[in-house]
């Protein structure tokens, strides 16, 4: 038996969370077309007869502009200290940028074995895959490479087999039916934030944070009461999230409740409240409270 931790890194929107969900076979990490969707390290667990692979999703590595950006990048570099292998994701449909180069330098510095994973193969011609590989090869030290499409499920088995070949011998560290280890409070907050990202535009997606303040189980009725605060930075954003006559918050609430009911197998009573927390992205203590789980 082999087992180990595998950090999945790449710049914002590279397709890290989509790939992890596709490999795990369940949505463990929220996905959106907006950059910086993932805000903290979270684990997706794959158990096979011969191996247990613990994939660590990380935020997109980028040039940080505020305390939130610094926190996100620290999650990425921190993950490199805790794992056996790194998957460096490169969106082959885009040009290689300074962010990719800086991240490659961090991965090299870690001394960990790395695999290059070219993502979004479905959007690329063969020449683009070659060009992306050639552009990163002088910068990133990698042992092997795989091209994948998470949406079309191409290259996934090849990738998993390569990952397993680099893992150390060891026992399973989590029960075989476990797909993630983060608590329902965080999963619920992420699901609610995803519904905000899906439905609200302009500056809202970058300025939203969600905190679940209450989860109460009513065993007899098979009912979960969940109460959450949706934080934004400005009053104008609060208006967008609430919508005219509450239409937007109602939509967000319905979508989140349906997914939470599916996830927990219980009836969910969800109450959402929107609150302005000015400039929270610059406030380290607030960020730590929300995202250091
Ligand atoms: N066509 C195509 N789109 C993809 C693929 N993988 C991801 N995407 C899209 O790329 C966008 C970003 O995907 P995410 O999985 O959220 O990317 P990420 O790297 O986790 O992003 P951050 O968490 O913001 O760093 C989403 O709109 C996905 O649907 C793929 O294989 N093919
Ligand atoms: Mg992500």
PDB file of C-alpha atoms and ligand atoms in Angstrom:
ATOM      1  CA  UNK A   1       0.000   0.000   0.000  1.00  0.00           C
ATOM      2  CA  UNK A   2       1.140   3.503  -0.791  1.00  0.00           C
ATOM      3  CA  UNK A   3      -0.127   6.740   0.700  1.00  0.00           C
ATOM      4  CA  UNK A   4       0.796  10.374   0.741  1.00  0.00           C
ATOM      5  CA  UNK A   5      -0.067  14.036   0.423  1.00  0.00           C
ATOM      6  CA  UNK A   6       0.007  15.774  -2.944  1.00  0.00           C
ATOM      7  CA  UNK A   7      -0.143  19.543  -3.228  1.00  0.00           C
ATOM      8  CA  UNK A   8      -1.982  20.890  -6.262  1.00  0.00           C
ATOM      9  CA  UNK A   9      -0.640  24.338  -7.161  1.00  0.00           C
ATOM     10  CA  UNK A  10      -1.019  26.770 -10.032  1.00  0.00           C
ATOM     11  CA  UNK A  11      -2.017  30.309 -10.738  1.00  0.00           C
ATOM     12  CA  UNK A  12      -5.626  31.486 -10.313  1.00  0.00           C
ATOM     13  CA  UNK A  13      -8.081  29.722 -12.634  1.00  0.00           C
ATOM     14  CA  UNK A  14      -5.574  27.035 -13.721  1.00  0.00           C
ATOM     15  CA  UNK A  15      -8.220  24.395 -13.005  1.00  0.00           C
ATOM     16  CA  UNK A  16      -6.922  23.021  -9.671  1.00  0.00           C
ATOM     17  CA  UNK A  17     -10.248  22.562  -7.907  1.00  0.00           C
ATOM     18  CA  UNK A  18     -11.990  21.211 -11.015  1.00  0.00           C
ATOM     19  CA  UNK A  19      -9.248  18.603 -11.423  1.00  0.00           C
ATOM     20  CA  UNK A  20      -9.416  17.587  -7.756  1.00  0.00           C
ATOM     21  CA  UNK A  21     -13.206  17.187  -7.932  1.00  0.00           C
ATOM     22  CA  UNK A  22     -12.863  15.112 -11.103  1.00  0.00           C
ATOM     23  CA  UNK A  23     -10.207  12.861  -9.527  1.00  0.00           C
ATOM     24  CA  UNK A  24     -12.110  12.438  -6.249  1.00  0.00           C
ATOM     25  CA  UNK A  25     -15.391  11.924  -8.140  1.00  0.00           C
ATOM     26  CA  UNK A  26     -17.304  14.356  -5.901  1.00  0.00           C
ATOM     27  CA  UNK A  27     -17.397  18.082  -5.428  1.00  0.00           C
ATOM     28  CA  UNK A  28     -15.094  18.693  -2.497  1.00  0.00           C
ATOM     29  CA  UNK A  29     -13.892  22.131  -3.595  1.00  0.00           C
ATOM     30  CA  UNK A  30     -15.942  24.930  -5.092  1.00  0.00           C
ATOM     31  CA  UNK A  31     -15.206  26.089  -8.635  1.00  0.00           C
ATOM     32  CA  UNK A  32     -15.951  29.282 -10.546  1.00  0.00           C
ATOM     33  CA  UNK A  33     -14.753  31.134 -13.607  1.00  0.00           C
ATOM     34  CA  UNK A  34     -13.601  33.941 -11.315  1.00  0.00           C
ATOM     35  CA  UNK A  35      -9.983  33.913 -10.132  1.00  0.00           C
ATOM     36  CA  UNK A  36      -9.210  33.278  -6.446  1.00  0.00           C
ATOM     37  CA  UNK A  37     -12.141  31.015  -5.837  1.00  0.00           C
ATOM     38  CA  UNK A  38     -10.220  28.743  -3.461  1.00  0.00           C
ATOM     39  CA  UNK A  39      -9.147  30.572  -0.311  1.00  0.00           C
ATOM     40  CA  UNK A  40      -7.540  27.956   1.905  1.00  0.00           C
ATOM     41  CA  UNK A  41      -5.940  24.544   1.749  1.00  0.00           C
ATOM     42  CA  UNK A  42      -8.445  21.765   1.624  1.00  0.00           C
ATOM     43  CA  UNK A  43      -8.064  18.073   1.140  1.00  0.00           C
ATOM     44  CA  UNK A  44      -9.696  15.689  -1.314  1.00  0.00           C
ATOM     45  CA  UNK A  45      -9.115  12.015  -0.554  1.00  0.00           C
ATOM     46  CA  UNK A  46      -8.920   9.175  -3.096  1.00  0.00           C
ATOM     47  CA  UNK A  47      -8.775   5.599  -1.873  1.00  0.00           C
ATOM     48  CA  UNK A  48      -7.853   2.748  -4.181  1.00  0.00           C
ATOM     49  CA  UNK A  49      -6.983  -0.840  -3.308  1.00  0.00           C
ATOM     50  CA  UNK A  50      -3.285  -0.082  -3.760  1.00  0.00           C
ATOM     51  CA  UNK A  51      -3.059   3.517  -2.559  1.00  0.00           C
ATOM     52  CA  UNK A  52      -4.574   6.442  -0.705  1.00  0.00           C
ATOM     53  CA  UNK A  53      -3.881   9.816  -2.268  1.00  0.00           C
ATOM     54  CA  UNK A  54      -4.606  12.969  -0.314  1.00  0.00           C
ATOM     55  CA  UNK A  55      -4.808  15.890  -2.725  1.00  0.00           C
ATOM     56  CA  UNK A  56      -4.325  19.308  -1.171  1.00  0.00           C
ATOM     57  CA  UNK A  57      -6.175  22.041  -3.075  1.00  0.00           C
ATOM     58  CA  UNK A  58      -4.591  25.467  -2.723  1.00  0.00           C
ATOM     59  CA  UNK A  59      -5.491  29.044  -3.692  1.00  0.00           C
ATOM     60  CA  UNK A  60      -4.177  30.410  -6.996  1.00  0.00           C
ATOM     61  CA  UNK A  61      -0.640  31.759  -6.608  1.00  0.00           C
ATOM     62  CA  UNK A  62      -0.549  35.421  -7.685  1.00  0.00           C
ATOM     63  CA  UNK A  63       0.968  38.847  -7.095  1.00  0.00           C
ATOM     64  CA  UNK A  64      -0.640  39.750  -3.788  1.00  0.00           C
ATOM     65  CA  UNK A  65      -2.180  43.201  -3.352  1.00  0.00           C
ATOM     66  CA  UNK A  66      -3.623  42.977   0.148  1.00  0.00           C
ATOM     67  CA  UNK A  67      -3.672  40.907   3.359  1.00  0.00           C
ATOM     68  CA  UNK A  68      -6.028  38.412   1.731  1.00  0.00           C
ATOM     69  CA  UNK A  69      -3.590  37.954  -1.190  1.00  0.00           C
ATOM     70  CA  UNK A  70      -0.691  37.414   1.211  1.00  0.00           C
ATOM     71  CA  UNK A  71      -2.746  34.891   3.141  1.00  0.00           C
ATOM     72  CA  UNK A  72      -3.692  33.010  -0.053  1.00  0.00           C
ATOM     73  CA  UNK A  73      -0.075  32.812  -1.210  1.00  0.00           C
ATOM     74  CA  UNK A  74       1.053  31.680   2.250  1.00  0.00           C
ATOM     75  CA  UNK A  75      -1.386  28.778   1.964  1.00  0.00           C
ATOM     76  CA  UNK A  76       0.329  27.729  -1.275  1.00  0.00           C
ATOM     77  CA  UNK A  77       3.911  27.972   0.006  1.00  0.00           C
ATOM     78  CA  UNK A  78       2.827  26.415   3.324  1.00  0.00           C
ATOM     79  CA  UNK A  79       1.405  23.408   1.492  1.00  0.00           C
ATOM     80  CA  UNK A  80       4.828  22.732  -0.044  1.00  0.00           C
ATOM     81  CA  UNK A  81       6.190  21.990   3.428  1.00  0.00           C
ATOM     82  CA  UNK A  82       3.600  19.327   4.201  1.00  0.00           C
ATOM     83  CA  UNK A  83       3.488  17.035   1.173  1.00  0.00           C
ATOM     84  CA  UNK A  84       5.259  14.185  -0.656  1.00  0.00           C
ATOM     85  CA  UNK A  85       4.651  15.364  -4.220  1.00  0.00           C
ATOM     86  CA  UNK A  86       3.601  18.513  -6.086  1.00  0.00           C
ATOM     87  CA  UNK A  87       1.329  18.796  -9.109  1.00  0.00           C
ATOM     88  CA  UNK A  88       2.180  22.035 -10.927  1.00  0.00           C
ATOM     89  CA  UNK A  89      -0.854  22.948 -12.994  1.00  0.00           C
ATOM     90  CA  UNK A  90      -0.412  25.029 -16.098  1.00  0.00           C
ATOM     91  CA  UNK A  91      -3.392  26.120 -18.188  1.00  0.00           C
ATOM     92  CA  UNK A  92      -2.066  25.252 -21.638  1.00  0.00           C
ATOM     93  CA  UNK A  93      -4.615  27.512 -23.313  1.00  0.00           C
ATOM     94  CA  UNK A  94      -2.924  30.596 -21.781  1.00  0.00           C
ATOM     95  CA  UNK A  95       0.521  32.173 -22.023  1.00  0.00           C
ATOM     96  CA  UNK A  96       3.069  31.408 -19.305  1.00  0.00           C
ATOM     97  CA  UNK A  97       3.324  34.465 -17.027  1.00  0.00           C
ATOM     98  CA  UNK A  98       5.502  35.839 -14.224  1.00  0.00           C
ATOM     99  CA  UNK A  99       3.108  34.293 -11.725  1.00  0.00           C
ATOM    100  CA  UNK A 100       3.850  30.847 -13.193  1.00  0.00           C
ATOM    101  CA  UNK A 101       7.584  31.598 -13.055  1.00  0.00           C
ATOM    102  CA  UNK A 102       7.475  32.740  -9.430  1.00  0.00           C
ATOM    103  CA  UNK A 103       5.482  29.698  -8.425  1.00  0.00           C
ATOM    104  CA  UNK A 104       7.884  27.427 -10.322  1.00  0.00           C
ATOM    105  CA  UNK A 105      10.752  28.942  -8.333  1.00  0.00           C
ATOM    106  CA  UNK A 106       8.906  28.160  -5.072  1.00  0.00           C
ATOM    107  CA  UNK A 107       8.325  24.572  -6.177  1.00  0.00           C
ATOM    108  CA  UNK A 108      11.978  24.149  -7.174  1.00  0.00           C
ATOM    109  CA  UNK A 109      13.065  25.590  -3.825  1.00  0.00           C
ATOM    110  CA  UNK A 110      10.926  23.046  -1.966  1.00  0.00           C
ATOM    111  CA  UNK A 111      13.064  20.235  -3.429  1.00  0.00           C
ATOM    112  CA  UNK A 112       9.943  18.067  -3.735  1.00  0.00           C
ATOM    113  CA  UNK A 113       9.341  15.883  -6.764  1.00  0.00           C
ATOM    114  CA  UNK A 114       6.952  17.687  -9.103  1.00  0.00           C
ATOM    115  CA  UNK A 115       4.782  16.602 -12.012  1.00  0.00           C
ATOM    116  CA  UNK A 116       3.773  19.086 -14.683  1.00  0.00           C
ATOM    117  CA  UNK A 117       0.054  18.893 -15.404  1.00  0.00           C
ATOM    118  CA  UNK A 118      -1.106  20.749 -18.508  1.00  0.00           C
ATOM    119  CA  UNK A 119      -4.793  21.521 -17.979  1.00  0.00           C
ATOM    120  CA  UNK A 120      -7.798  22.341 -20.200  1.00  0.00           C
ATOM    121  CA  UNK A 121      -6.537  20.041 -22.952  1.00  0.00           C
ATOM    122  CA  UNK A 122     -10.009  20.217 -24.508  1.00  0.00           C
ATOM    123  CA  UNK A 123      -9.372  23.897 -25.342  1.00  0.00           C
ATOM    124  CA  UNK A 124      -5.957  23.265 -26.927  1.00  0.00           C
ATOM    125  CA  UNK A 125      -4.331  22.071 -30.111  1.00  0.00           C
ATOM    126  CA  UNK A 126      -1.408  19.658 -29.728  1.00  0.00           C
ATOM    127  CA  UNK A 127       0.990  22.524 -30.615  1.00  0.00           C
ATOM    128  CA  UNK A 128      -0.279  24.591 -27.678  1.00  0.00           C
ATOM    129  CA  UNK A 129       0.401  21.727 -25.268  1.00  0.00           C
ATOM    130  CA  UNK A 130       3.937  21.463 -26.629  1.00  0.00           C
ATOM    131  CA  UNK A 131       4.421  25.227 -26.476  1.00  0.00           C
ATOM    132  CA  UNK A 132       3.263  25.386 -22.840  1.00  0.00           C
ATOM    133  CA  UNK A 133       5.581  22.532 -21.899  1.00  0.00           C
ATOM    134  CA  UNK A 134       8.523  24.156 -23.687  1.00  0.00           C
ATOM    135  CA  UNK A 135       7.861  27.513 -22.044  1.00  0.00           C
ATOM    136  CA  UNK A 136       7.866  26.118 -18.493  1.00  0.00           C
ATOM    137  CA  UNK A 137      10.556  23.427 -18.936  1.00  0.00           C
ATOM    138  CA  UNK A 138      13.555  25.771 -18.451  1.00  0.00           C
ATOM    139  CA  UNK A 139      12.004  27.190 -15.277  1.00  0.00           C
ATOM    140  CA  UNK A 140      10.358  24.273 -13.479  1.00  0.00           C
ATOM    141  CA  UNK A 141      12.172  21.114 -12.457  1.00  0.00           C
ATOM    142  CA  UNK A 142       9.622  18.355 -13.068  1.00  0.00           C
ATOM    143  CA  UNK A 143       9.909  14.559 -13.223  1.00  0.00           C
ATOM    144  CA  UNK A 144       7.124  13.859 -15.677  1.00  0.00           C
ATOM    145  CA  UNK A 145       4.191  15.513 -17.394  1.00  0.00           C
ATOM    146  CA  UNK A 146       0.592  14.707 -18.190  1.00  0.00           C
ATOM    147  CA  UNK A 147      -2.035  16.598 -20.206  1.00  0.00           C
ATOM    148  CA  UNK A 148      -5.555  16.486 -18.820  1.00  0.00           C
ATOM    149  CA  UNK A 149      -9.042  17.740 -19.391  1.00  0.00           C
ATOM    150  CA  UNK A 150     -10.969  17.648 -16.128  1.00  0.00           C
ATOM    151  CA  UNK A 151     -14.256  18.501 -17.854  1.00  0.00           C
ATOM    152  CA  UNK A 152     -13.905  15.764 -20.481  1.00  0.00           C
ATOM    153  CA  UNK A 153     -12.244  13.372 -17.996  1.00  0.00           C
ATOM    154  CA  UNK A 154      -9.202  12.834 -20.216  1.00  0.00           C
ATOM    155  CA  UNK A 155      -5.796  11.880 -18.853  1.00  0.00           C
ATOM    156  CA  UNK A 156      -7.105  11.337 -15.317  1.00  0.00           C
ATOM    157  CA  UNK A 157      -6.139   7.668 -14.944  1.00  0.00           C
ATOM    158  CA  UNK A 158      -2.729   8.329 -16.435  1.00  0.00           C
ATOM    159  CA  UNK A 159      -2.233  11.158 -13.942  1.00  0.00           C
ATOM    160  CA  UNK A 160      -3.362   9.085 -10.946  1.00  0.00           C
ATOM    161  CA  UNK A 161      -1.087   6.184 -11.904  1.00  0.00           C
ATOM    162  CA  UNK A 162       1.870   8.551 -12.168  1.00  0.00           C
ATOM    163  CA  UNK A 163       1.002  10.150  -8.834  1.00  0.00           C
ATOM    164  CA  UNK A 164       0.840   6.735  -7.138  1.00  0.00           C
ATOM    165  CA  UNK A 165       4.231   5.776  -8.579  1.00  0.00           C
ATOM    166  CA  UNK A 166       5.814   8.733  -6.735  1.00  0.00           C
ATOM    167  CA  UNK A 167       4.121   8.148  -3.353  1.00  0.00           C
ATOM    168  CA  UNK A 168       5.929   6.484  -0.459  1.00  0.00           C
ATOM    169  CA  UNK A 169       4.891   3.118   1.006  1.00  0.00           C
ATOM    170  CA  UNK A 170       2.412   3.638   3.816  1.00  0.00           C
ATOM    171  CA  UNK A 171      -1.007   2.744   5.224  1.00  0.00           C
ATOM    172  CA  UNK A 172      -4.287   4.526   4.484  1.00  0.00           C
ATOM    173  CA  UNK A 173      -4.534   7.585   6.722  1.00  0.00           C
ATOM    174  CA  UNK A 174      -8.281   8.197   6.372  1.00  0.00           C
ATOM    175  CA  UNK A 175     -11.327   5.870   6.272  1.00  0.00           C
ATOM    176  CA  UNK A 176     -11.850   4.576   2.729  1.00  0.00           C
ATOM    177  CA  UNK A 177     -15.254   6.249   2.264  1.00  0.00           C
ATOM    178  CA  UNK A 178     -14.014   9.701   3.317  1.00  0.00           C
ATOM    179  CA  UNK A 179     -13.617  12.228   0.471  1.00  0.00           C
ATOM    180  CA  UNK A 180     -12.637  15.275   2.497  1.00  0.00           C
ATOM    181  CA  UNK A 181     -11.809  16.054   6.099  1.00  0.00           C
ATOM    182  CA  UNK A 182     -13.088  19.555   6.523  1.00  0.00           C
ATOM    183  CA  UNK A 183     -16.080  20.151   8.814  1.00  0.00           C
ATOM    184  CA  UNK A 184     -19.633  20.902   7.740  1.00  0.00           C
ATOM    185  CA  UNK A 185     -19.366  24.507   8.977  1.00  0.00           C
ATOM    186  CA  UNK A 186     -16.663  25.185   6.365  1.00  0.00           C
ATOM    187  CA  UNK A 187     -18.294  23.093   3.626  1.00  0.00           C
ATOM    188  CA  UNK A 188     -21.569  24.947   4.114  1.00  0.00           C
ATOM    189  CA  UNK A 189     -19.808  28.328   4.048  1.00  0.00           C
ATOM    190  CA  UNK A 190     -18.045  27.368   0.815  1.00  0.00           C
ATOM    191  CA  UNK A 191     -21.280  26.215  -0.833  1.00  0.00           C
ATOM    192  CA  UNK A 192     -22.966  29.514   0.076  1.00  0.00           C
ATOM    193  CA  UNK A 193     -19.973  31.498  -1.237  1.00  0.00           C
ATOM    194  CA  UNK A 194     -20.065  29.519  -4.483  1.00  0.00           C
ATOM    195  CA  UNK A 195     -23.694  30.528  -5.042  1.00  0.00           C
ATOM    196  CA  UNK A 196     -22.723  34.174  -4.530  1.00  0.00           C
ATOM    197  CA  UNK A 197     -19.842  33.793  -7.038  1.00  0.00           C
ATOM    198  CA  UNK A 198     -22.164  32.168  -9.566  1.00  0.00           C
ATOM    199  CA  UNK A 199     -24.830  34.838  -9.386  1.00  0.00           C
ATOM    200  CA  UNK A 200     -23.222  38.156  -8.510  1.00  0.00           C
ATOM    201  CA  UNK A 201     -20.933  40.137 -10.764  1.00  0.00           C
ATOM    202  CA  UNK A 202     -18.881  43.335 -10.708  1.00  0.00           C
ATOM    203  CA  UNK A 203     -16.653  43.507  -7.651  1.00  0.00           C
ATOM    204  CA  UNK A 204     -18.825  41.296  -5.420  1.00  0.00           C
ATOM    205  CA  UNK A 205     -17.034  37.928  -5.976  1.00  0.00           C
ATOM    206  CA  UNK A 206     -13.717  39.369  -4.806  1.00  0.00           C
ATOM    207  CA  UNK A 207     -15.249  41.027  -1.782  1.00  0.00           C
ATOM    208  CA  UNK A 208     -17.402  38.268  -0.368  1.00  0.00           C
ATOM    209  CA  UNK A 209     -16.644  36.046   2.605  1.00  0.00           C
ATOM    210  CA  UNK A 210     -19.021  33.667   4.343  1.00  0.00           C
ATOM    211  CA  UNK A 211     -19.031  32.527   7.950  1.00  0.00           C
ATOM    212  CA  UNK A 212     -21.368  29.860   9.286  1.00  0.00           C
ATOM    213  CA  UNK A 213     -22.294  30.900  12.792  1.00  0.00           C
ATOM    214  CA  UNK A 214     -24.719  28.158  13.665  1.00  0.00           C
ATOM    215  CA  UNK A 215     -25.390  24.554  12.734  1.00  0.00           C
ATOM    216  CA  UNK A 216     -27.969  22.876  14.895  1.00  0.00           C
ATOM    217  CA  UNK A 217     -29.127  19.353  14.338  1.00  0.00           C
ATOM    218  CA  UNK A 218     -32.677  18.352  15.194  1.00  0.00           C
ATOM    219  CA  UNK A 219     -32.387  14.560  15.247  1.00  0.00           C
ATOM    220  CA  UNK A 220     -36.105  13.929  15.708  1.00  0.00           C
ATOM    221  CA  UNK A 221     -37.114  15.930  12.647  1.00  0.00           C
ATOM    222  CA  UNK A 222     -34.055  15.114  10.524  1.00  0.00           C
ATOM    223  CA  UNK A 223     -33.622  18.850  10.171  1.00  0.00           C
ATOM    224  CA  UNK A 224     -30.495  20.986  10.162  1.00  0.00           C
ATOM    225  CA  UNK A 225     -30.705  24.643  11.047  1.00  0.00           C
ATOM    226  CA  UNK A 226     -27.850  26.580   9.467  1.00  0.00           C
ATOM    227  CA  UNK A 227     -27.256  30.281  10.007  1.00  0.00           C
ATOM    228  CA  UNK A 228     -24.604  32.171   8.058  1.00  0.00           C
ATOM    229  CA  UNK A 229     -23.268  35.662   7.654  1.00  0.00           C
ATOM    230  CA  UNK A 230     -22.333  36.865   4.157  1.00  0.00           C
ATOM    231  CA  UNK A 231     -19.733  39.620   4.469  1.00  0.00           C
ATOM    232  CA  UNK A 232     -19.118  42.227   1.774  1.00  0.00           C
ATOM    233  CA  UNK A 233     -16.994  45.363   1.842  1.00  0.00           C
ATOM    234  CA  UNK A 234     -19.429  48.082   0.811  1.00  0.00           C
ATOM    235  CA  UNK A 235     -23.066  48.999   1.076  1.00  0.00           C
ATOM    236  CA  UNK A 236     -23.382  48.948  -2.744  1.00  0.00           C
ATOM    237  CA  UNK A 237     -22.250  45.289  -2.708  1.00  0.00           C
ATOM    238  CA  UNK A 238     -24.744  44.475   0.020  1.00  0.00           C
ATOM    239  CA  UNK A 239     -27.499  45.847  -2.216  1.00  0.00           C
ATOM    240  CA  UNK A 240     -26.366  43.573  -5.080  1.00  0.00           C
ATOM    241  CA  UNK A 241     -26.264  40.468  -2.865  1.00  0.00           C
ATOM    242  CA  UNK A 242     -29.725  41.195  -1.455  1.00  0.00           C
ATOM    243  CA  UNK A 243     -31.176  42.154  -4.851  1.00  0.00           C
ATOM    244  CA  UNK A 244     -34.393  43.973  -5.564  1.00  0.00           C
ATOM    245  CA  UNK A 245     -36.953  43.018  -2.928  1.00  0.00           C
ATOM    246  CA  UNK A 246     -34.576  40.323  -1.682  1.00  0.00           C
ATOM    247  CA  UNK A 247     -34.684  38.375  -4.948  1.00  0.00           C
ATOM    248  CA  UNK A 248     -30.928  37.677  -5.127  1.00  0.00           C
ATOM    249  CA  UNK A 249     -30.445  36.526  -1.545  1.00  0.00           C
ATOM    250  CA  UNK A 250     -33.500  34.322  -1.975  1.00  0.00           C
ATOM    251  CA  UNK A 251     -31.967  32.715  -5.068  1.00  0.00           C
ATOM    252  CA  UNK A 252     -28.601  32.220  -3.340  1.00  0.00           C
ATOM    253  CA  UNK A 253     -30.372  30.729  -0.322  1.00  0.00           C
ATOM    254  CA  UNK A 254     -32.452  28.306  -2.382  1.00  0.00           C
ATOM    255  CA  UNK A 255     -29.472  27.054  -4.423  1.00  0.00           C
ATOM    256  CA  UNK A 256     -27.307  26.650  -1.310  1.00  0.00           C
ATOM    257  CA  UNK A 257     -30.077  24.928   0.657  1.00  0.00           C
ATOM    258  CA  UNK A 258     -30.692  22.418  -2.155  1.00  0.00           C
ATOM    259  CA  UNK A 259     -27.022  21.498  -2.310  1.00  0.00           C
ATOM    260  CA  UNK A 260     -26.728  21.261   1.474  1.00  0.00           C
ATOM    261  CA  UNK A 261     -29.761  18.971   1.592  1.00  0.00           C
ATOM    262  CA  UNK A 262     -28.177  16.753  -1.063  1.00  0.00           C
ATOM    263  CA  UNK A 263     -24.868  16.723   0.823  1.00  0.00           C
ATOM    264  CA  UNK A 264     -26.272  15.969   4.270  1.00  0.00           C
ATOM    265  CA  UNK A 265     -29.320  13.919   3.314  1.00  0.00           C
ATOM    266  CA  UNK A 266     -31.330  16.100   5.699  1.00  0.00           C
ATOM    267  CA  UNK A 267     -33.848  18.857   5.390  1.00  0.00           C
ATOM    268  CA  UNK A 268     -32.072  22.178   5.816  1.00  0.00           C
ATOM    269  CA  UNK A 269     -33.413  25.413   7.202  1.00  0.00           C
ATOM    270  CA  UNK A 270     -30.963  28.053   6.023  1.00  0.00           C
ATOM    271  CA  UNK A 271     -30.934  31.636   7.220  1.00  0.00           C
ATOM    272  CA  UNK A 272     -28.581  34.096   5.535  1.00  0.00           C
ATOM    273  CA  UNK A 273     -27.707  37.579   6.649  1.00  0.00           C
ATOM    274  CA  UNK A 274     -25.635  40.105   4.687  1.00  0.00           C
ATOM    275  CA  UNK A 275     -23.276  42.388   6.597  1.00  0.00           C
ATOM    276  CA  UNK A 276     -20.857  45.109   5.514  1.00  0.00           C
ATOM    277  CA  UNK A 277     -17.368  44.629   6.926  1.00  0.00           C
ATOM    278  CA  UNK A 278     -15.375  47.490   5.498  1.00  0.00           C
ATOM    279  CA  UNK A 279     -12.005  46.623   3.920  1.00  0.00           C
ATOM    280  CA  UNK A 280     -11.986  43.128   5.457  1.00  0.00           C
ATOM    281  CA  UNK A 281      -9.479  41.992   2.795  1.00  0.00           C
ATOM    282  CA  UNK A 282      -6.877  44.217   4.442  1.00  0.00           C
ATOM    283  CA  UNK A 283      -7.598  42.904   7.953  1.00  0.00           C
ATOM    284  CA  UNK A 284      -5.389  40.002   8.879  1.00  0.00           C
ATOM    285  CA  UNK A 285      -7.255  39.125  12.067  1.00  0.00           C
ATOM    286  CA  UNK A 286     -10.581  38.831  10.232  1.00  0.00           C
ATOM    287  CA  UNK A 287      -9.032  36.704   7.462  1.00  0.00           C
ATOM    288  CA  UNK A 288      -7.428  34.379  10.009  1.00  0.00           C
ATOM    289  CA  UNK A 289     -10.724  34.007  11.849  1.00  0.00           C
ATOM    290  CA  UNK A 290     -12.602  33.041   8.693  1.00  0.00           C
ATOM    291  CA  UNK A 291     -10.028  30.957   6.842  1.00  0.00           C
ATOM    292  CA  UNK A 292      -7.658  29.391   9.360  1.00  0.00           C
ATOM    293  CA  UNK A 293      -9.583  26.244  10.064  1.00  0.00           C
TER     294      UNK A 293
HETATM  295  N1  LIG B   1     -12.662  23.855 -20.796  1.00  0.00           N
HETATM  296  C1  LIG B   1     -12.198  23.532 -19.579  1.00  0.00           C
HETATM  297  N2  LIG B   1     -12.408  24.383 -18.561  1.00  0.00           N
HETATM  298  C2  LIG B   1     -11.933  24.031 -17.348  1.00  0.00           C
HETATM  299  C3  LIG B   1     -11.215  22.822 -17.128  1.00  0.00           C
HETATM  300  N3  LIG B   1     -10.844  22.782 -15.823  1.00  0.00           N
HETATM  301  C4  LIG B   1     -11.330  23.922 -15.268  1.00  0.00           C
HETATM  302  N4  LIG B   1     -11.986  24.670 -16.164  1.00  0.00           N
HETATM  303  C5  LIG B   1     -12.655  25.969 -15.928  1.00  0.00           C
HETATM  304  O1  LIG B   1     -11.719  26.917 -15.461  1.00  0.00           O
HETATM  305  C6  LIG B   1     -12.307  27.785 -14.496  1.00  0.00           C
HETATM  306  C7  LIG B   1     -11.483  27.770 -13.223  1.00  0.00           C
HETATM  307  O2  LIG B   1     -11.563  26.488 -12.638  1.00  0.00           O
HETATM  308  P1  LIG B   1     -11.200  26.237 -11.106  1.00  0.00           P
HETATM  309  O3  LIG B   1     -11.163  24.754 -10.903  1.00  0.00           O
HETATM  310  O4  LIG B   1     -12.059  27.039 -10.187  1.00  0.00           O
HETATM  311  O5  LIG B   1      -9.722  26.816 -11.081  1.00  0.00           O
HETATM  312  P2  LIG B   1      -8.742  26.987  -9.832  1.00  0.00           P
HETATM  313  O6  LIG B   1      -7.363  26.766 -10.328  1.00  0.00           O
HETATM  314  O7  LIG B   1      -9.194  26.104  -8.703  1.00  0.00           O
HETATM  315  O8  LIG B   1      -8.962  28.514  -9.486  1.00  0.00           O
HETATM  316  P3  LIG B   1      -8.663  29.304  -8.093  1.00  0.00           P
HETATM  317  O9  LIG B   1      -9.266  28.517  -6.968  1.00  0.00           O
HETATM  318  O10 LIG B   1      -9.358  30.593  -8.301  1.00  0.00           O
HETATM  319  O11 LIG B   1      -7.183  29.434  -7.998  1.00  0.00           O
HETATM  320  C8  LIG B   1     -13.736  27.292 -14.288  1.00  0.00           C
HETATM  321  O12 LIG B   1     -14.585  28.093 -15.074  1.00  0.00           O
HETATM  322  C9  LIG B   1     -13.679  25.865 -14.797  1.00  0.00           C
HETATM  323  O13 LIG B   1     -14.924  25.405 -15.279  1.00  0.00           O
HETATM  324  C10 LIG B   1     -11.029  21.936 -18.238  1.00  0.00           C
HETATM  325  O14 LIG B   1     -10.437  20.854 -18.167  1.00  0.00           O
HETATM  326  N5  LIG B   1     -11.529  22.366 -19.433  1.00  0.00           N
HETATM  327 MG1  LIG B   2      -9.717  26.551  -6.790  1.00  0.00          MG
END
